[in-house]
């Protein structure tokens, strides 16, 4: 919450059908079960990013199912929050 910019340059695995199984590949942490190094689209919802600018530079993150509401992909989780996203 102390930072207003987040730049993520990493690998991603993105499901084009639904956002739930999509994730960004990060470094593993302390070895606890929930610290697997995968930042899922569901986990993004709990990050304190309100008002932050997020630059997402990861493979396939612009992909997703195209609907009347736009592209439903990994970036949709970020855009659904009150942050500015640059993919």
Short mmCIF file of N, CA and C in Angstrom, two decimals:
data_model
loop_
_atom_site.label_atom_id
_atom_site.label_comp_id
_atom_site.label_asym_id
_atom_site.label_seq_id
_atom_site.Cartn_x
_atom_site.Cartn_y
_atom_site.Cartn_z
N UNK A 1 0.81 -1.20 0.00
CA UNK A 1 0.00 0.00 0.00
C UNK A 1 0.85 1.26 0.00
N UNK A 2 2.14 1.15 0.34
CA UNK A 2 3.03 2.31 0.39
C UNK A 2 3.53 2.72 -0.99
N UNK A 3 3.36 1.87 -1.99
CA UNK A 3 3.89 2.13 -3.32
C UNK A 3 2.77 2.45 -4.29
N UNK A 4 3.03 3.38 -5.18
CA UNK A 4 2.02 3.79 -6.16
C UNK A 4 2.30 3.24 -7.55
N UNK A 5 3.45 2.59 -7.73
CA UNK A 5 3.82 1.97 -9.00
C UNK A 5 4.21 0.53 -8.76
N UNK A 6 3.77 -0.35 -9.63
CA UNK A 6 4.17 -1.75 -9.59
C UNK A 6 4.47 -2.17 -11.02
N UNK A 7 5.71 -2.56 -11.26
CA UNK A 7 6.11 -3.02 -12.59
C UNK A 7 6.43 -4.50 -12.49
N UNK A 8 5.66 -5.32 -13.19
CA UNK A 8 5.83 -6.77 -13.16
C UNK A 8 6.30 -7.24 -14.53
N UNK A 9 7.51 -7.78 -14.59
CA UNK A 9 8.05 -8.35 -15.82
C UNK A 9 8.41 -9.80 -15.52
N UNK A 10 7.58 -10.71 -15.97
CA UNK A 10 7.74 -12.12 -15.61
C UNK A 10 7.04 -13.00 -16.63
N UNK A 11 7.02 -14.27 -16.36
CA UNK A 11 6.27 -15.21 -17.19
C UNK A 11 4.85 -15.34 -16.65
N UNK A 12 3.94 -15.69 -17.53
CA UNK A 12 2.55 -15.87 -17.12
C UNK A 12 1.97 -17.08 -17.82
N UNK A 13 1.01 -17.68 -17.17
CA UNK A 13 0.21 -18.74 -17.77
C UNK A 13 -1.23 -18.24 -17.74
N UNK A 14 -1.81 -18.05 -18.91
CA UNK A 14 -3.13 -17.44 -18.99
C UNK A 14 -4.11 -18.38 -19.66
N UNK A 15 -5.21 -18.60 -19.00
CA UNK A 15 -6.30 -19.38 -19.58
C UNK A 15 -7.17 -18.43 -20.38
N UNK A 16 -7.45 -18.79 -21.62
CA UNK A 16 -8.26 -17.92 -22.47
C UNK A 16 -9.76 -18.11 -22.25
N UNK A 17 -10.15 -19.16 -21.55
CA UNK A 17 -11.57 -19.42 -21.32
C UNK A 17 -12.08 -18.76 -20.05
N UNK A 18 -11.30 -18.80 -18.98
CA UNK A 18 -11.70 -18.22 -17.71
C UNK A 18 -10.45 -17.72 -16.99
N UNK A 19 -10.58 -16.67 -16.19
CA UNK A 19 -9.40 -16.08 -15.56
C UNK A 19 -8.91 -16.84 -14.34
N UNK A 20 -9.75 -17.66 -13.73
CA UNK A 20 -9.40 -18.31 -12.46
C UNK A 20 -8.08 -19.08 -12.47
N UNK A 21 -7.79 -19.92 -13.47
CA UNK A 21 -6.54 -20.68 -13.41
C UNK A 21 -5.31 -19.90 -13.90
N UNK A 22 -5.45 -18.66 -14.28
CA UNK A 22 -4.33 -17.86 -14.77
C UNK A 22 -3.44 -17.42 -13.62
N UNK A 23 -2.14 -17.28 -13.90
CA UNK A 23 -1.21 -16.85 -12.84
C UNK A 23 0.03 -16.20 -13.43
N UNK A 24 0.71 -15.40 -12.60
CA UNK A 24 2.03 -14.87 -12.89
C UNK A 24 3.04 -15.71 -12.13
N UNK A 25 4.18 -16.00 -12.74
CA UNK A 25 5.20 -16.82 -12.12
C UNK A 25 6.21 -15.91 -11.43
N UNK A 26 6.26 -15.97 -10.10
CA UNK A 26 7.15 -15.17 -9.28
C UNK A 26 8.12 -16.08 -8.53
N UNK A 27 9.02 -15.51 -7.75
CA UNK A 27 9.94 -16.30 -6.94
C UNK A 27 9.18 -16.91 -5.77
N UNK A 28 9.59 -18.10 -5.36
CA UNK A 28 9.00 -18.72 -4.18
C UNK A 28 9.46 -17.95 -2.95
N UNK A 29 8.62 -17.96 -1.94
CA UNK A 29 8.93 -17.24 -0.71
C UNK A 29 9.52 -18.14 0.34
N UNK A 30 8.96 -18.10 1.52
CA UNK A 30 9.50 -18.77 2.69
C UNK A 30 9.26 -20.28 2.71
N UNK A 31 8.61 -20.81 1.74
CA UNK A 31 8.39 -22.24 1.67
C UNK A 31 7.07 -22.72 2.25
N UNK A 32 6.22 -21.81 2.69
CA UNK A 32 4.92 -22.21 3.20
C UNK A 32 4.05 -22.66 2.02
N UNK A 33 3.04 -23.45 2.31
CA UNK A 33 2.20 -24.04 1.27
C UNK A 33 1.54 -22.99 0.39
N UNK A 34 1.13 -21.86 0.97
CA UNK A 34 0.45 -20.83 0.18
C UNK A 34 1.42 -19.88 -0.50
N UNK A 35 2.72 -20.10 -0.34
CA UNK A 35 3.74 -19.24 -0.93
C UNK A 35 4.47 -20.01 -2.03
N UNK A 36 3.71 -20.37 -3.07
CA UNK A 36 4.22 -21.25 -4.12
C UNK A 36 4.88 -20.51 -5.28
N UNK A 37 4.89 -19.18 -5.25
CA UNK A 37 5.49 -18.42 -6.33
C UNK A 37 4.53 -18.14 -7.48
N UNK A 38 3.29 -18.56 -7.35
CA UNK A 38 2.29 -18.33 -8.38
C UNK A 38 1.30 -17.29 -7.87
N UNK A 39 1.22 -16.17 -8.55
CA UNK A 39 0.25 -15.13 -8.19
C UNK A 39 -0.95 -15.31 -9.10
N UNK A 40 -2.01 -15.89 -8.57
CA UNK A 40 -3.19 -16.18 -9.38
C UNK A 40 -4.05 -14.92 -9.54
N UNK A 41 -4.92 -14.99 -10.52
CA UNK A 41 -5.81 -13.85 -10.74
C UNK A 41 -6.74 -13.66 -9.54
N UNK A 42 -7.06 -14.73 -8.83
CA UNK A 42 -7.88 -14.63 -7.61
C UNK A 42 -7.11 -13.92 -6.51
N UNK A 43 -5.81 -14.18 -6.38
CA UNK A 43 -5.00 -13.54 -5.35
C UNK A 43 -4.80 -12.05 -5.61
N UNK A 44 -4.86 -11.66 -6.87
CA UNK A 44 -4.71 -10.23 -7.22
C UNK A 44 -5.79 -9.41 -6.53
N UNK A 45 -6.98 -9.99 -6.36
CA UNK A 45 -8.09 -9.27 -5.72
C UNK A 45 -7.74 -8.81 -4.31
N UNK A 46 -6.88 -9.54 -3.62
CA UNK A 46 -6.58 -9.22 -2.23
C UNK A 46 -5.37 -8.30 -2.06
N UNK A 47 -4.69 -7.96 -3.15
CA UNK A 47 -3.51 -7.09 -3.04
C UNK A 47 -3.91 -5.64 -2.77
N UNK A 48 -3.17 -4.93 -1.93
CA UNK A 48 -3.47 -3.52 -1.64
C UNK A 48 -2.96 -2.60 -2.75
N UNK A 49 -3.65 -2.58 -3.88
CA UNK A 49 -3.20 -1.82 -5.04
C UNK A 49 -4.06 -0.60 -5.36
N UNK A 50 -4.98 -0.24 -4.49
CA UNK A 50 -5.89 0.86 -4.78
C UNK A 50 -5.14 2.14 -5.10
N UNK A 51 -5.42 2.69 -6.27
CA UNK A 51 -4.79 3.93 -6.72
C UNK A 51 -3.43 3.75 -7.34
N UNK A 52 -2.91 2.53 -7.40
CA UNK A 52 -1.58 2.29 -7.95
C UNK A 52 -1.63 2.17 -9.47
N UNK A 53 -0.50 2.44 -10.09
CA UNK A 53 -0.33 2.19 -11.52
C UNK A 53 0.44 0.88 -11.65
N UNK A 54 -0.12 -0.06 -12.40
CA UNK A 54 0.50 -1.37 -12.59
C UNK A 54 0.91 -1.52 -14.04
N UNK A 55 2.20 -1.80 -14.25
CA UNK A 55 2.71 -2.10 -15.59
C UNK A 55 2.94 -3.60 -15.62
N UNK A 56 2.20 -4.28 -16.46
CA UNK A 56 2.27 -5.73 -16.55
C UNK A 56 2.95 -6.12 -17.86
N UNK A 57 4.15 -6.65 -17.76
CA UNK A 57 4.91 -7.06 -18.93
C UNK A 57 5.18 -8.56 -18.81
N UNK A 58 4.18 -9.34 -19.18
CA UNK A 58 4.30 -10.79 -19.10
C UNK A 58 3.64 -11.40 -20.32
N UNK A 59 4.16 -12.52 -20.74
CA UNK A 59 3.64 -13.18 -21.93
C UNK A 59 2.17 -13.55 -21.76
N UNK A 60 1.41 -13.39 -22.81
CA UNK A 60 0.02 -13.82 -22.92
C UNK A 60 -0.98 -13.09 -22.03
N UNK A 61 -0.57 -12.07 -21.29
CA UNK A 61 -1.50 -11.43 -20.36
C UNK A 61 -2.57 -10.59 -21.07
N UNK A 62 -2.38 -10.29 -22.33
CA UNK A 62 -3.39 -9.54 -23.06
C UNK A 62 -4.42 -10.46 -23.71
N UNK A 63 -4.20 -11.76 -23.60
CA UNK A 63 -5.12 -12.73 -24.19
C UNK A 63 -6.33 -12.96 -23.29
N UNK A 64 -7.36 -13.49 -23.88
CA UNK A 64 -8.56 -13.83 -23.12
C UNK A 64 -9.74 -13.97 -24.04
N UNK A 65 -10.85 -14.36 -23.46
CA UNK A 65 -12.09 -14.52 -24.22
C UNK A 65 -12.68 -13.14 -24.49
N UNK A 66 -13.01 -12.86 -25.75
CA UNK A 66 -13.58 -11.57 -26.13
C UNK A 66 -15.10 -11.65 -26.02
N UNK A 67 -15.67 -10.70 -25.27
CA UNK A 67 -17.12 -10.65 -25.08
C UNK A 67 -17.59 -9.22 -25.38
N UNK A 68 -18.85 -8.97 -25.20
CA UNK A 68 -19.38 -7.62 -25.37
C UNK A 68 -18.83 -6.65 -24.35
N UNK A 69 -18.25 -7.17 -23.26
CA UNK A 69 -17.65 -6.33 -22.23
C UNK A 69 -16.16 -6.14 -22.43
N UNK A 70 -15.60 -6.66 -23.51
CA UNK A 70 -14.17 -6.55 -23.76
C UNK A 70 -13.50 -7.89 -23.59
N UNK A 71 -12.19 -7.87 -23.42
CA UNK A 71 -11.42 -9.10 -23.26
C UNK A 71 -11.41 -9.51 -21.80
N UNK A 72 -11.83 -10.75 -21.55
CA UNK A 72 -11.83 -11.29 -20.19
C UNK A 72 -10.57 -12.12 -20.01
N UNK A 73 -9.50 -11.48 -19.55
CA UNK A 73 -8.23 -12.15 -19.33
C UNK A 73 -7.63 -11.73 -18.01
N UNK A 74 -6.34 -11.99 -17.86
CA UNK A 74 -5.67 -11.69 -16.59
C UNK A 74 -5.72 -10.21 -16.25
N UNK A 75 -5.57 -9.37 -17.25
CA UNK A 75 -5.57 -7.92 -16.99
C UNK A 75 -6.93 -7.44 -16.50
N UNK A 76 -7.97 -8.19 -16.77
CA UNK A 76 -9.32 -7.80 -16.33
C UNK A 76 -9.38 -7.70 -14.80
N UNK A 77 -8.65 -8.57 -14.10
CA UNK A 77 -8.60 -8.51 -12.63
C UNK A 77 -8.01 -7.18 -12.17
N UNK A 78 -7.01 -6.71 -12.89
CA UNK A 78 -6.39 -5.44 -12.51
C UNK A 78 -7.29 -4.26 -12.87
N UNK A 79 -7.90 -4.31 -14.04
CA UNK A 79 -8.75 -3.21 -14.47
C UNK A 79 -10.04 -3.14 -13.68
N UNK A 80 -10.45 -4.26 -13.08
CA UNK A 80 -11.65 -4.28 -12.27
C UNK A 80 -11.47 -3.59 -10.93
N UNK A 81 -10.26 -3.20 -10.62
CA UNK A 81 -9.95 -2.52 -9.36
C UNK A 81 -9.77 -1.04 -9.66
N UNK A 82 -9.62 -0.25 -8.65
CA UNK A 82 -9.45 1.19 -8.84
C UNK A 82 -7.97 1.53 -9.03
N UNK A 83 -7.34 0.85 -10.01
CA UNK A 83 -5.95 1.11 -10.33
C UNK A 83 -5.86 1.41 -11.81
N UNK A 84 -4.74 1.97 -12.20
CA UNK A 84 -4.48 2.19 -13.62
C UNK A 84 -3.57 1.07 -14.08
N UNK A 85 -3.94 0.38 -15.13
CA UNK A 85 -3.17 -0.75 -15.61
C UNK A 85 -2.61 -0.45 -16.98
N UNK A 86 -1.34 -0.80 -17.19
CA UNK A 86 -0.71 -0.66 -18.50
C UNK A 86 -0.14 -2.01 -18.87
N UNK A 87 -0.72 -2.64 -19.88
CA UNK A 87 -0.23 -3.96 -20.29
C UNK A 87 0.60 -3.84 -21.54
#
